[in-house]
Amino acid sequence: MYLISGTMIAGVVEMEIHRRLKISRLNDYEFESRHLHQN
């Protein structure tokens, strides 16, 4: 029981980390492209 829930929690945490990394990467990309368009 604990093992299963621990694995599930780890998977959810990993997915959340990947989602946040993806979002921050998109934000960086948007910021840089906006920067390039200004020049």
CSV table of N, CA and C in Angstrom, one decimal:
chain,number,residue,atom,x,y,z
A,1,MET,N,0.8,-1.2,0.0
A,1,MET,CA,0.0,0.0,0.0
A,1,MET,C,0.9,1.3,0.0
A,2,TYR,N,1.8,1.3,1.0
A,2,TYR,CA,2.6,2.5,1.0
A,2,TYR,C,3.5,2.6,-0.2
A,3,LEU,N,4.0,1.5,-0.6
A,3,LEU,CA,4.9,1.5,-1.8
A,3,LEU,C,4.2,2.0,-3.0
A,4,ILE,N,2.9,1.6,-3.2
A,4,ILE,CA,2.1,2.0,-4.4
A,4,ILE,C,1.9,3.6,-4.3
A,5,SER,N,1.5,4.0,-3.1
A,5,SER,CA,1.2,5.5,-3.0
A,5,SER,C,2.4,6.3,-3.1
A,6,GLY,N,3.5,5.7,-2.6
A,6,GLY,CA,4.8,6.4,-2.7
A,6,GLY,C,5.2,6.6,-4.2
A,7,THR,N,5.0,5.5,-5.0
A,7,THR,CA,5.4,5.6,-6.4
A,7,THR,C,4.4,6.5,-7.1
A,8,MET,N,3.2,6.5,-6.8
A,8,MET,CA,2.2,7.4,-7.4
A,8,MET,C,2.6,8.9,-7.1
A,9,ILE,N,2.9,9.2,-5.8
A,9,ILE,CA,3.3,10.5,-5.4
A,9,ILE,C,4.6,11.0,-6.2
A,10,ALA,N,5.5,10.1,-6.3
A,10,ALA,CA,6.8,10.4,-7.0
A,10,ALA,C,6.4,10.7,-8.5
A,11,GLY,N,5.5,9.9,-9.1
A,11,GLY,CA,5.2,10.2,-10.5
A,11,GLY,C,4.5,11.5,-10.7
A,12,VAL,N,3.6,11.8,-9.7
A,12,VAL,CA,2.9,13.1,-9.8
A,12,VAL,C,3.8,14.3,-9.6
A,13,VAL,N,4.8,14.1,-8.7
A,13,VAL,CA,5.8,15.2,-8.4
A,13,VAL,C,6.6,15.4,-9.7
A,14,GLU,N,7.0,14.3,-10.3
A,14,GLU,CA,7.9,14.3,-11.5
A,14,GLU,C,7.1,15.0,-12.6
A,15,MET,N,5.9,14.7,-12.8
A,15,MET,CA,5.0,15.3,-13.8
A,15,MET,C,4.9,16.8,-13.6
A,16,GLU,N,4.7,17.2,-12.3
A,16,GLU,CA,4.5,18.6,-12.0
A,16,GLU,C,5.8,19.3,-12.2
A,17,ILE,N,7.0,18.7,-11.9
A,17,ILE,CA,8.3,19.4,-12.2
A,17,ILE,C,8.4,19.6,-13.7
A,18,HIS,N,8.2,18.6,-14.4
A,18,HIS,CA,8.3,18.7,-15.9
A,18,HIS,C,7.4,19.8,-16.4
A,19,ARG,N,6.1,19.8,-15.9
A,19,ARG,CA,5.2,20.8,-16.4
A,19,ARG,C,5.7,22.2,-16.1
A,20,ARG,N,6.2,22.4,-14.9
A,20,ARG,CA,6.7,23.7,-14.5
A,20,ARG,C,7.9,24.1,-15.3
A,21,LEU,N,8.8,23.1,-15.6
A,21,LEU,CA,10.0,23.4,-16.4
A,21,LEU,C,9.6,23.8,-17.8
A,22,LYS,N,8.6,23.1,-18.3
A,22,LYS,CA,8.1,23.4,-19.7
A,22,LYS,C,7.6,24.8,-19.7
A,23,ILE,N,6.8,25.2,-18.7
A,23,ILE,CA,6.2,26.5,-18.6
A,23,ILE,C,7.2,27.6,-18.5
A,24,SER,N,8.2,27.4,-17.7
A,24,SER,CA,9.3,28.4,-17.5
A,24,SER,C,10.1,28.5,-18.8
A,25,ARG,N,10.3,27.4,-19.5
A,25,ARG,CA,11.1,27.4,-20.7
A,25,ARG,C,10.3,28.2,-21.8
A,26,LEU,N,9.0,28.0,-21.8
A,26,LEU,CA,8.1,28.7,-22.8
A,26,LEU,C,8.2,30.2,-22.4
A,27,ASN,N,8.1,30.6,-21.2
A,27,ASN,CA,8.2,32.0,-20.8
A,27,ASN,C,9.5,32.6,-21.2
A,28,ASP,N,10.6,31.8,-21.0
A,28,ASP,CA,12.0,32.3,-21.4
A,28,ASP,C,12.0,32.6,-22.9
A,29,TYR,N,11.4,31.6,-23.6
A,29,TYR,CA,11.4,31.7,-25.1
A,29,TYR,C,10.6,32.9,-25.5
A,30,GLU,N,9.4,33.1,-24.9
A,30,GLU,CA,8.6,34.3,-25.3
A,30,GLU,C,9.4,35.6,-24.9
A,31,PHE,N,10.0,35.6,-23.8
A,31,PHE,CA,10.7,36.8,-23.4
A,31,PHE,C,11.8,37.1,-24.3
A,32,GLU,N,12.6,36.1,-24.7
A,32,GLU,CA,13.7,36.3,-25.7
A,32,GLU,C,13.2,36.8,-27.0
A,33,SER,N,12.1,36.1,-27.5
A,33,SER,CA,11.7,36.5,-28.9
A,33,SER,C,11.1,37.9,-28.8
A,34,ARG,N,10.4,38.3,-27.7
A,34,ARG,CA,9.9,39.7,-27.6
A,34,ARG,C,11.1,40.7,-27.6
A,35,HIS,N,12.2,40.3,-26.9
A,35,HIS,CA,13.4,41.1,-26.8
A,35,HIS,C,14.0,41.3,-28.2
A,36,LEU,N,14.0,40.2,-29.0
A,36,LEU,CA,14.6,40.3,-30.3
A,36,LEU,C,13.8,41.2,-31.2
A,37,HIS,N,12.5,41.1,-31.1
A,37,HIS,CA,11.6,41.9,-31.9
A,37,HIS,C,11.7,43.4,-31.6
A,38,GLN,N,12.1,43.8,-30.4
A,38,GLN,CA,12.2,45.2,-30.0
A,38,GLN,C,13.4,45.8,-30.7
A,39,ASN,N,14.5,45.1,-30.9
A,39,ASN,CA,15.7,45.7,-31.5
A,39,ASN,C,15.5,46.0,-32.9
